[in-house]
Short mmCIF file of C-alpha atoms and ligand atoms in Angstrom, two decimals:
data_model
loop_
_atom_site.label_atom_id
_atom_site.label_comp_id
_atom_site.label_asym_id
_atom_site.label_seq_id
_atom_site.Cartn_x
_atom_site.Cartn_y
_atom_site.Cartn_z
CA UNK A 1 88.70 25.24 92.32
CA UNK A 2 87.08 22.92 89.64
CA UNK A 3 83.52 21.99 91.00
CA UNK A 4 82.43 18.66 91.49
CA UNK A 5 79.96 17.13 88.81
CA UNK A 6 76.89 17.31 90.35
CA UNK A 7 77.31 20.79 90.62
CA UNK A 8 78.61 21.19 87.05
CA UNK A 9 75.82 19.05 85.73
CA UNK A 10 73.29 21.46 87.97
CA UNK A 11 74.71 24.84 87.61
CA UNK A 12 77.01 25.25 85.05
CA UNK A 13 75.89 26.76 82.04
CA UNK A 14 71.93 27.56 83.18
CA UNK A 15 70.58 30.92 81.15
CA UNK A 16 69.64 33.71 84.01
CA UNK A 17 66.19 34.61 84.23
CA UNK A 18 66.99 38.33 84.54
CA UNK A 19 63.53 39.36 83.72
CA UNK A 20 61.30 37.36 86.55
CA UNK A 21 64.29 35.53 88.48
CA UNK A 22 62.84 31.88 88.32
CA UNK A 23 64.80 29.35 88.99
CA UNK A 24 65.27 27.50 85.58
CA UNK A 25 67.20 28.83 82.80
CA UNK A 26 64.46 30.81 80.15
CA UNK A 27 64.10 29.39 76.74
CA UNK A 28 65.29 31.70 73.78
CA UNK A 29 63.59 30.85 70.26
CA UNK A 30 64.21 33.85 67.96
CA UNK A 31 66.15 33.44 64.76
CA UNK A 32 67.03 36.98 64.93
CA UNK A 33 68.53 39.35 66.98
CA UNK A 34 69.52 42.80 67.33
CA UNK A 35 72.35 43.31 64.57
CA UNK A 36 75.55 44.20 66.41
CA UNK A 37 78.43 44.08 64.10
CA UNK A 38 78.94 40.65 61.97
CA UNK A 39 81.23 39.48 64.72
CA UNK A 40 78.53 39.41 67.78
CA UNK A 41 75.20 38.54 65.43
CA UNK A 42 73.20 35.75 67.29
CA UNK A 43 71.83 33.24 64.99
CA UNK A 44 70.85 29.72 65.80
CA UNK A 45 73.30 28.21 62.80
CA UNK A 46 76.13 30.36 64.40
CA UNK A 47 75.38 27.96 67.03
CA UNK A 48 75.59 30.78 69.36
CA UNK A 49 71.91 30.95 70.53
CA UNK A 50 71.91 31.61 74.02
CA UNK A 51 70.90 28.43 75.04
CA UNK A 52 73.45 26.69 72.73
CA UNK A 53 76.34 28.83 73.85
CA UNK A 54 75.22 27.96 77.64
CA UNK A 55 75.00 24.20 77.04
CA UNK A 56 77.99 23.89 75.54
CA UNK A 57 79.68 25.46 78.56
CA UNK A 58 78.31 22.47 80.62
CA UNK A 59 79.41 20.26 78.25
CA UNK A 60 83.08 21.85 78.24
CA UNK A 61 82.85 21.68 81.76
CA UNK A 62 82.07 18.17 82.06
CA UNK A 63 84.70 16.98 79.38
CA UNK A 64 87.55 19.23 80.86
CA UNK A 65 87.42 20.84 77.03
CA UNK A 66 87.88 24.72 76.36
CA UNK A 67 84.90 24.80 74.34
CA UNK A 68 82.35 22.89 72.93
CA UNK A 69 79.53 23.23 70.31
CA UNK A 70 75.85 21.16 70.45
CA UNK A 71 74.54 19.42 67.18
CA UNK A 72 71.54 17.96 65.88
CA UNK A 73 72.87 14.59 65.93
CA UNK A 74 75.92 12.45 67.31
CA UNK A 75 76.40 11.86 63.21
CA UNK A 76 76.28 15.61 62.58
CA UNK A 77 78.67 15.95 65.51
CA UNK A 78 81.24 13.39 64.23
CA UNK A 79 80.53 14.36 60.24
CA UNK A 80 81.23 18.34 61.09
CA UNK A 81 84.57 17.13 63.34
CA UNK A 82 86.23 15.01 60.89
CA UNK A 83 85.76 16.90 57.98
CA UNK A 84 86.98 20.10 60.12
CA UNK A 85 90.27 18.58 60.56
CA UNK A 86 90.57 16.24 56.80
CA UNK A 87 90.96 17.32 53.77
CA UNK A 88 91.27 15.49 50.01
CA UNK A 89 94.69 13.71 50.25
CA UNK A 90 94.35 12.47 54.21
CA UNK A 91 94.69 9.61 55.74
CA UNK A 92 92.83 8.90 58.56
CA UNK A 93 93.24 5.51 60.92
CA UNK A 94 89.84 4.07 62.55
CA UNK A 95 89.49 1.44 65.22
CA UNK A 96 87.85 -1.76 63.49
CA UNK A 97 84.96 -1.74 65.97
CA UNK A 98 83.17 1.74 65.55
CA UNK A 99 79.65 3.27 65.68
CA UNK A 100 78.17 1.61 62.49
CA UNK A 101 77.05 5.14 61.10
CA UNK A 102 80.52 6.05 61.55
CA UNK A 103 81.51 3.48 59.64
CA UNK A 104 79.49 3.79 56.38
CA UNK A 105 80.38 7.84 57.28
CA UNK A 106 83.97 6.95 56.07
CA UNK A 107 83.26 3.97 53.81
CA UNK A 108 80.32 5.85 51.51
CA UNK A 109 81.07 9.34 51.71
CA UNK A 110 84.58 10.10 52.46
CA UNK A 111 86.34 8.32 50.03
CA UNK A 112 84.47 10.93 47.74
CA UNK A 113 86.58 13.76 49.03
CA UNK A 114 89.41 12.24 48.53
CA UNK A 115 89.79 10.68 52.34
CA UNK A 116 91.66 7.31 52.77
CA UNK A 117 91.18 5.26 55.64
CA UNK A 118 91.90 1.84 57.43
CA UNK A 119 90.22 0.41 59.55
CA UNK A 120 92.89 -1.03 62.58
CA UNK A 121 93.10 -3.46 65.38
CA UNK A 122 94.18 -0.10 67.64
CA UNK A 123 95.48 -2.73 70.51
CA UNK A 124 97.72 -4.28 68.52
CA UNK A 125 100.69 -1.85 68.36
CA UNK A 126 102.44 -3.09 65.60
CA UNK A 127 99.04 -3.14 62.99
CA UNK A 128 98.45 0.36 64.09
CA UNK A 129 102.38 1.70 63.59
CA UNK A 130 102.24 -0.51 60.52
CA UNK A 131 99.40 1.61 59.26
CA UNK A 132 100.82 5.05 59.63
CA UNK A 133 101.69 6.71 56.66
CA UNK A 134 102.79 10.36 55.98
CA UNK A 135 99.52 11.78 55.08
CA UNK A 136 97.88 10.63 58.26
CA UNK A 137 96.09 13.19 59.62
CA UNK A 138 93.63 11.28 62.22
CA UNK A 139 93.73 8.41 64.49
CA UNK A 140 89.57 7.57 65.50
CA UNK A 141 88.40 5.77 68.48
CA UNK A 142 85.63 4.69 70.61
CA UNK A 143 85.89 2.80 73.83
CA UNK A 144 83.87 1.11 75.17
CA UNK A 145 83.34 -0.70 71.86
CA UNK A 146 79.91 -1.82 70.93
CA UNK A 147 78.60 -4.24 71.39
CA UNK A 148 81.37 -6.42 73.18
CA UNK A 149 83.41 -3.79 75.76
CA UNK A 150 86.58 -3.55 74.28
CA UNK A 151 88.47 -0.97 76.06
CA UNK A 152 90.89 1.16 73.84
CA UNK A 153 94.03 2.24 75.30
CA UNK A 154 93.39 5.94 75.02
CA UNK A 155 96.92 7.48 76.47
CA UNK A 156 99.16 5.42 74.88
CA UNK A 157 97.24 5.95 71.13
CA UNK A 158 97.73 9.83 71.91
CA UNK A 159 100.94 9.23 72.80
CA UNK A 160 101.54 7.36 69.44
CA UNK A 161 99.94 10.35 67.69
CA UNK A 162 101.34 13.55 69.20
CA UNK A 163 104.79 11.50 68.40
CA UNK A 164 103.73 11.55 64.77
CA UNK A 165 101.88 15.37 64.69
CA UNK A 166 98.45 13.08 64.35
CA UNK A 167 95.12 14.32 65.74
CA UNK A 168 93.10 12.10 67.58
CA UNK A 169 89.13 11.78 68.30
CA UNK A 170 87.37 9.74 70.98
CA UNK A 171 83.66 9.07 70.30
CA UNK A 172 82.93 8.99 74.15
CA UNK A 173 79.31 8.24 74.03
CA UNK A 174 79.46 4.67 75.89
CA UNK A 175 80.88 6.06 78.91
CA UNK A 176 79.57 9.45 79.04
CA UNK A 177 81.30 12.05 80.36
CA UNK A 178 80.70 11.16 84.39
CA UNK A 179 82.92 7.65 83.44
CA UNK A 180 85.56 8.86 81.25
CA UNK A 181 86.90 12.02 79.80
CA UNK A 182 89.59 11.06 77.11
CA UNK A 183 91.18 15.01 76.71
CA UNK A 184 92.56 14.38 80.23
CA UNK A 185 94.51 11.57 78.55
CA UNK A 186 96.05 13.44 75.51
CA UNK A 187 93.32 13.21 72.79
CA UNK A 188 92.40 16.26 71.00
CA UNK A 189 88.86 16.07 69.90
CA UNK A 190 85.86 13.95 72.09
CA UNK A 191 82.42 13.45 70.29
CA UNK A 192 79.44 12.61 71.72
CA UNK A 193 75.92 11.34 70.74
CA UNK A 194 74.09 13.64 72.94
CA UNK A 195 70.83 11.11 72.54
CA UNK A 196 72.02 8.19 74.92
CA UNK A 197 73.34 8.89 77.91
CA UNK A 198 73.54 12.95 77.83
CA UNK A 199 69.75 13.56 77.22
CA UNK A 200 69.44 9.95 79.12
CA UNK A 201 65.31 9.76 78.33
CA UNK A 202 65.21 8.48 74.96
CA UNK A 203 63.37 11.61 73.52
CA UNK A 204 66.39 13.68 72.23
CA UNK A 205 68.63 13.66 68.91
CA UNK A 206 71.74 15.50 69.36
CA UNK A 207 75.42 15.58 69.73
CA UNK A 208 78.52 17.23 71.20
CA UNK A 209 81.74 18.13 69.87
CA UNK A 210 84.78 19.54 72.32
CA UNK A 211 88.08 20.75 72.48
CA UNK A 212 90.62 23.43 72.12
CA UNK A 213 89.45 26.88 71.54
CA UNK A 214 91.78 26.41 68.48
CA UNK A 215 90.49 22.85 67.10
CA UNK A 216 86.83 24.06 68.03
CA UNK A 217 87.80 27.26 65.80
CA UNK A 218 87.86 25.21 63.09
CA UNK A 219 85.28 22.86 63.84
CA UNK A 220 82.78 25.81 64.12
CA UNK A 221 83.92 27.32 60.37
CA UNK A 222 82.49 24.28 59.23
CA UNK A 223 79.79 23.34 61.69
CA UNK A 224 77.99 26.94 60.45
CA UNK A 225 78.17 25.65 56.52
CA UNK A 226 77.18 22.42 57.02
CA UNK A 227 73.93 23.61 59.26
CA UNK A 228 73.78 20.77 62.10
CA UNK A 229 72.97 22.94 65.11
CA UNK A 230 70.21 21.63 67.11
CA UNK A 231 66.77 23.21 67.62
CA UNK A 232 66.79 25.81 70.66
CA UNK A 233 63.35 24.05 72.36
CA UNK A 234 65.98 20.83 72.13
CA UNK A 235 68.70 22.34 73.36
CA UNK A 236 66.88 23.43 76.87
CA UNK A 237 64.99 19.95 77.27
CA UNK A 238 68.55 18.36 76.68
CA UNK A 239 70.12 21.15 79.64
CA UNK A 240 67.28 20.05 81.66
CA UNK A 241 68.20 16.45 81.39
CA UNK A 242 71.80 16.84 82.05
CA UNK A 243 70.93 18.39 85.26
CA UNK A 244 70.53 14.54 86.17
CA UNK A 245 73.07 12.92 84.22
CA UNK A 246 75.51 11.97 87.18
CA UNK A 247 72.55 10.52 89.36
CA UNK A 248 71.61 8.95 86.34
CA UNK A 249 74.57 7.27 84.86
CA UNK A 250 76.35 6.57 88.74
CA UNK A 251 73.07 4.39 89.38
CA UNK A 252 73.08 2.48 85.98
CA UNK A 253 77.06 1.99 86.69
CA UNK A 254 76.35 0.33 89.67
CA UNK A 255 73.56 -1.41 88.23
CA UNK A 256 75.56 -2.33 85.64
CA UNK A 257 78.31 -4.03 87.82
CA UNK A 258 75.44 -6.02 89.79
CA UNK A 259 73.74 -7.42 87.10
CA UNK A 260 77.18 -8.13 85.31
CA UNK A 261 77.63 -10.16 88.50
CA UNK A 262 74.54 -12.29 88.80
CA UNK A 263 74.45 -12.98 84.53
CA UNK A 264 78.32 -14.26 85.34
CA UNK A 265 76.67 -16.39 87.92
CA UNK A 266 73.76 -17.53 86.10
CA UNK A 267 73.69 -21.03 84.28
CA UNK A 268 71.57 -19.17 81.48
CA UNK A 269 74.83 -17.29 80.67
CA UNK A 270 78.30 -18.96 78.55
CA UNK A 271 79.94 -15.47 79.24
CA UNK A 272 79.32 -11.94 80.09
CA UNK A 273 81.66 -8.78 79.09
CA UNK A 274 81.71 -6.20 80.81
CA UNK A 275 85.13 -4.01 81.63
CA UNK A 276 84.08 -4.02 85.54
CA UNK A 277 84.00 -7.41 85.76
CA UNK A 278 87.67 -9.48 86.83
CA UNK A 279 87.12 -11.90 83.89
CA UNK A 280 87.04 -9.20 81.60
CA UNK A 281 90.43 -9.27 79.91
CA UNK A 282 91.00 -5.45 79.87
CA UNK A 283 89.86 -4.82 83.30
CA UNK A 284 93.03 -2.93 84.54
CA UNK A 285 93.12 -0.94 81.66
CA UNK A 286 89.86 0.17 82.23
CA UNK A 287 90.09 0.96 85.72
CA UNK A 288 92.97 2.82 84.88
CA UNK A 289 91.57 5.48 82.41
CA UNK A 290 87.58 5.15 83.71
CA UNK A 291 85.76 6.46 86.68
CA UNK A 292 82.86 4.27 86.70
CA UNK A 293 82.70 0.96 83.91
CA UNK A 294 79.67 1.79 82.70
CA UNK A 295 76.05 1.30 82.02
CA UNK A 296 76.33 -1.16 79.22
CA UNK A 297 76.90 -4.87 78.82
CA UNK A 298 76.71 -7.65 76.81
CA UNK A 299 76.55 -11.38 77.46
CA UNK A 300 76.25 -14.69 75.49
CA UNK A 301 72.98 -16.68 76.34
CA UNK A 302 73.23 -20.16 76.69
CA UNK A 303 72.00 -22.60 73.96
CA UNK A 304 70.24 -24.23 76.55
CA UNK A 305 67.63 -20.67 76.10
CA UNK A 306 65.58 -19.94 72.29
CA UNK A 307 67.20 -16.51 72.04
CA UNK A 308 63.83 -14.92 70.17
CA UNK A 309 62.00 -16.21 72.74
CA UNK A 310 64.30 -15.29 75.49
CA UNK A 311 63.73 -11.70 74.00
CA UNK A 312 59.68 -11.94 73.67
CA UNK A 313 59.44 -13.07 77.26
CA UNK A 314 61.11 -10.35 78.73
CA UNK A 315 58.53 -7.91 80.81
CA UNK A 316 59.81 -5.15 82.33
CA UNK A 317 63.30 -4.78 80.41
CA UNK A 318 62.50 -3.38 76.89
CA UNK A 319 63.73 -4.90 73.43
CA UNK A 320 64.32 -1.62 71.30
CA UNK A 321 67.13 -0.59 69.57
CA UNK A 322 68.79 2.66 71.35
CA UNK A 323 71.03 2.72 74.79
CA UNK A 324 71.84 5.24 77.73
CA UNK A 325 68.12 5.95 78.73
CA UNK A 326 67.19 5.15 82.14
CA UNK A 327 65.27 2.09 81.08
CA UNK A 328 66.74 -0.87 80.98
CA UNK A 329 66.71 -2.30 76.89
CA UNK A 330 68.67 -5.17 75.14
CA UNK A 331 68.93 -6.00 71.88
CA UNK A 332 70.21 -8.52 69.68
CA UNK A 333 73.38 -7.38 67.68
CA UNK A 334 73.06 -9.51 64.95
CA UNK A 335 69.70 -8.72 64.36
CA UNK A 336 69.87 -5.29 64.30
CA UNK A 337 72.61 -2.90 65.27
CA UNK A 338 75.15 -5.01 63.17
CA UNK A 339 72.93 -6.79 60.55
CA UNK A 340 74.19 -4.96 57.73
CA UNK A 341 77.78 -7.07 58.42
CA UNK A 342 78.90 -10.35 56.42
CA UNK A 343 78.36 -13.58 58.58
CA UNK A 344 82.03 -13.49 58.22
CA UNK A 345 82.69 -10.26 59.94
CA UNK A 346 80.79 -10.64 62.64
CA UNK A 347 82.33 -14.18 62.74
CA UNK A 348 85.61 -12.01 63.21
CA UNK A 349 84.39 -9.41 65.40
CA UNK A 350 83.12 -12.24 67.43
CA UNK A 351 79.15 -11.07 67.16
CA UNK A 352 77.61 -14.20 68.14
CA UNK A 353 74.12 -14.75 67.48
CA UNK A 354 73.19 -15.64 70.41
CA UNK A 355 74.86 -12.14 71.90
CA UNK A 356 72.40 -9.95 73.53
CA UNK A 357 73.52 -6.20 74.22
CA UNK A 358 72.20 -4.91 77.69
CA UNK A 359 71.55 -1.12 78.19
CA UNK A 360 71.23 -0.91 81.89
CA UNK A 361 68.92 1.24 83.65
CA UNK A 362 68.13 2.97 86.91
CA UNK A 363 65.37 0.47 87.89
CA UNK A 364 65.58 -1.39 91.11
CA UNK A 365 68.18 -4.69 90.09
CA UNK A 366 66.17 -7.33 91.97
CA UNK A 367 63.36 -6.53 89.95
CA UNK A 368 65.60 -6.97 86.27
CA UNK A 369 67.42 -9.57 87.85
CA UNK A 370 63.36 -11.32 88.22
CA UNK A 371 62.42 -10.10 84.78
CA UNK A 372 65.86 -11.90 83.72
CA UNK A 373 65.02 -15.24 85.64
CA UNK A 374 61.70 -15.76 84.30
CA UNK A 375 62.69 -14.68 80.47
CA UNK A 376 65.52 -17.67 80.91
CA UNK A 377 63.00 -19.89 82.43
CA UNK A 378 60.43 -19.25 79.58
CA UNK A 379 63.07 -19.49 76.74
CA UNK A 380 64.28 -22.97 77.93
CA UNK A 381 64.33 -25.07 74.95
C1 PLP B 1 74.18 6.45 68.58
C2 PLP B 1 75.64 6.60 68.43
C3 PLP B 1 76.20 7.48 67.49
C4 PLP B 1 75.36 8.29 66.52
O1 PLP B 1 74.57 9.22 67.18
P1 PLP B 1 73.15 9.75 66.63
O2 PLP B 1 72.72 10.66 67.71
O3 PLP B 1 72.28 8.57 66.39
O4 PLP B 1 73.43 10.47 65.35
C5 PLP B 1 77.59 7.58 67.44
N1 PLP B 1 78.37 6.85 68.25
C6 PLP B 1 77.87 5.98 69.13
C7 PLP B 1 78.81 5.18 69.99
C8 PLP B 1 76.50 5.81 69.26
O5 PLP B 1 76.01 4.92 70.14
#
């Protein structure tokens, strides 16, 4: 029987300490080991440390994946997948609001090899079929979008693209494993940036590729050329902070749905999104392919508030630029995560500037709700 997450978070994939028998899994740093035949040599770049290869049988666990391999980054993580499965003369399809790295990933570098692309309104079924061509080789996703919660319809895209012998790849990251775990719905390849939710304390770099023993295969070929793996003293503080990560993200998931609440109430707010939330226009959708809605949000503030000031009189809640730790942040889209964009697209995408992105936390929510209240208050213009 499949254990329950907790448990999988806790257990799976902890090193024995055969030596002493303590109770956390020993930390391996050589670079070399005892030659034994070029198939079984362990070598950190082989990502098959034994840390590495322990971790990524959490991970694997966790994503319902055969296998999985740990990176140095989420960007080495999605770089090493996509090239793993493209090659000069592919097409690949991309949801129109992705990871920004991702983004200038595809724009910048892969049109060098010889990689076309599009970038698609995925929800709109007749863009997307519209956009298939022969040589497509990849469909991309990532839902929850950032910054404004779109939910992706994950089965029905991998229904699209097994019809059409497409491969398909979920950057997972927003939800986290504990939330959603898109290979139960069909798609072939998740991705995660391992330094949000997964290492949860805003001290790690690193990412997580899974799948098929087969796609992974090939994934690996290239992940031990291109050199991502992540450091072994990073890969145990990372298992360490796994051991947490469904305590962690359940909390800020139910944070998330209370505060969602009281900014829809508040007269500081013209609109919150957020997929747990009735209003939200996707809200079935979401309950149908998600465990939990997640630990991020975003809401308009009300011109009634100075938006700069709203952010300098915040106390507690934290105005820095990452998400998925387990203190509460925001952040203001337009001047940061998506400043690079036109006024124009983020016109489009519908990036207001008065749009602040909220990374919930595990704090106690009557005292962000307080740290909220006053910040409105102060910002009152
Ligand atoms: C942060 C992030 C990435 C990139 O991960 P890094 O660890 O910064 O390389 C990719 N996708 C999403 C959704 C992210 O939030």
């Amino acid at each position: 029987m499949k254990k329950g997450l907790n448990t999988i978070c806790v257990h799976t994939g902890d090193v024995e300490d055969k030596v002493y028998k303590g109770a956390v899994s020993p930390m391996y740093l050589s670079t070399a080991y005892a030659y034994e035949g070029l198939e079984k040599s362990m070598y950190p770049r082989y990502f098959n440390s034994p840390n590495q290869l322990m971790l990524a049988k959490k991970m694997a666990a966790l994503e319902n994946a055969q296998s999985a391999l740990i990176f140095g980054s989420g960007m080495a993580a999605i770089t090493t997948a996509m090239l793993s499965v493209l090659k000069s003369g592919d097409h690949v399809i991309l949801q129109n609001q992705i990871y920004g790295g991702t983004r200038n990933f595809i724009v910048e570098e892969c049109v060098q090899y010889g990689i076309d692309f599009d970038f698609v309104d995925v929800n709109n079924w007749s863009e997307l079929k519209s956009n298939l061509r022969p040589e497509t080789k990849l469909i991309y996703i990532e839902t929850p979008s950032n910054p404004l919660l779109e939910i992706t319809d994950i089965q029905s895209i991998s229904r699209l693209a097994q019809e059409n012998g497409i491969l398909t790849m979920a950057d997972n990251t927003f939800a986290s494993p504990i939330n959603q775990r898109p290979l139960d719905f069909g798609i072939d390849i998740v991705i995660h940036s391992a330094t949000k939710y997964l290492g949860g304390h805003s001290d790690i770099t690193a990412g997580v590729v899974a799948s098929s023993h087969a796609i992974m295969e090939k994934v690996f070929s290239k992940a031990k050329n291109f050199g991502g793996n992540l450091a072994d003293q990073t890969v145990w503080l990372l298992e360490r902070s796994m051991k947490t990560l469904n305590l962690r993200v359940k909390q800020q998931t139910d944070n998330a749905q209370i505060m969602a609440e009281f900014l829809e109430e508040s007269e500081f707010v013209e609109r919150v999104y957020y997929p747990g939330l009735k209003s939200h226009s996707q809200h079935d959708l979401a309950a149908s392919q998600m465990q939990g809605f997640g630990g991020m949000l975003s809401f308009d503030l009300s011109p009634k508030c100075g938006i700069s000031k709203f952010f300098e009189s915040l106390q507690l809640i934290k105005n820095v630029l990452s998400l998925g730790g387990v203190e509460s942040t925001v952040l203001s889209p337009e001047k940061t995560s998506h400043s690079l964009l036109s006024q124009k697209d983020r016109d489009q995408q519908g990036i207001k500037s008065n749009l602040v992105r909220f990374s919930v936390g595990i704090e106690d929510t009557k005292d962000l709700k307080r740290d909220f209240q006053m910040a409105f208050s102060s910002s009152l213009l």
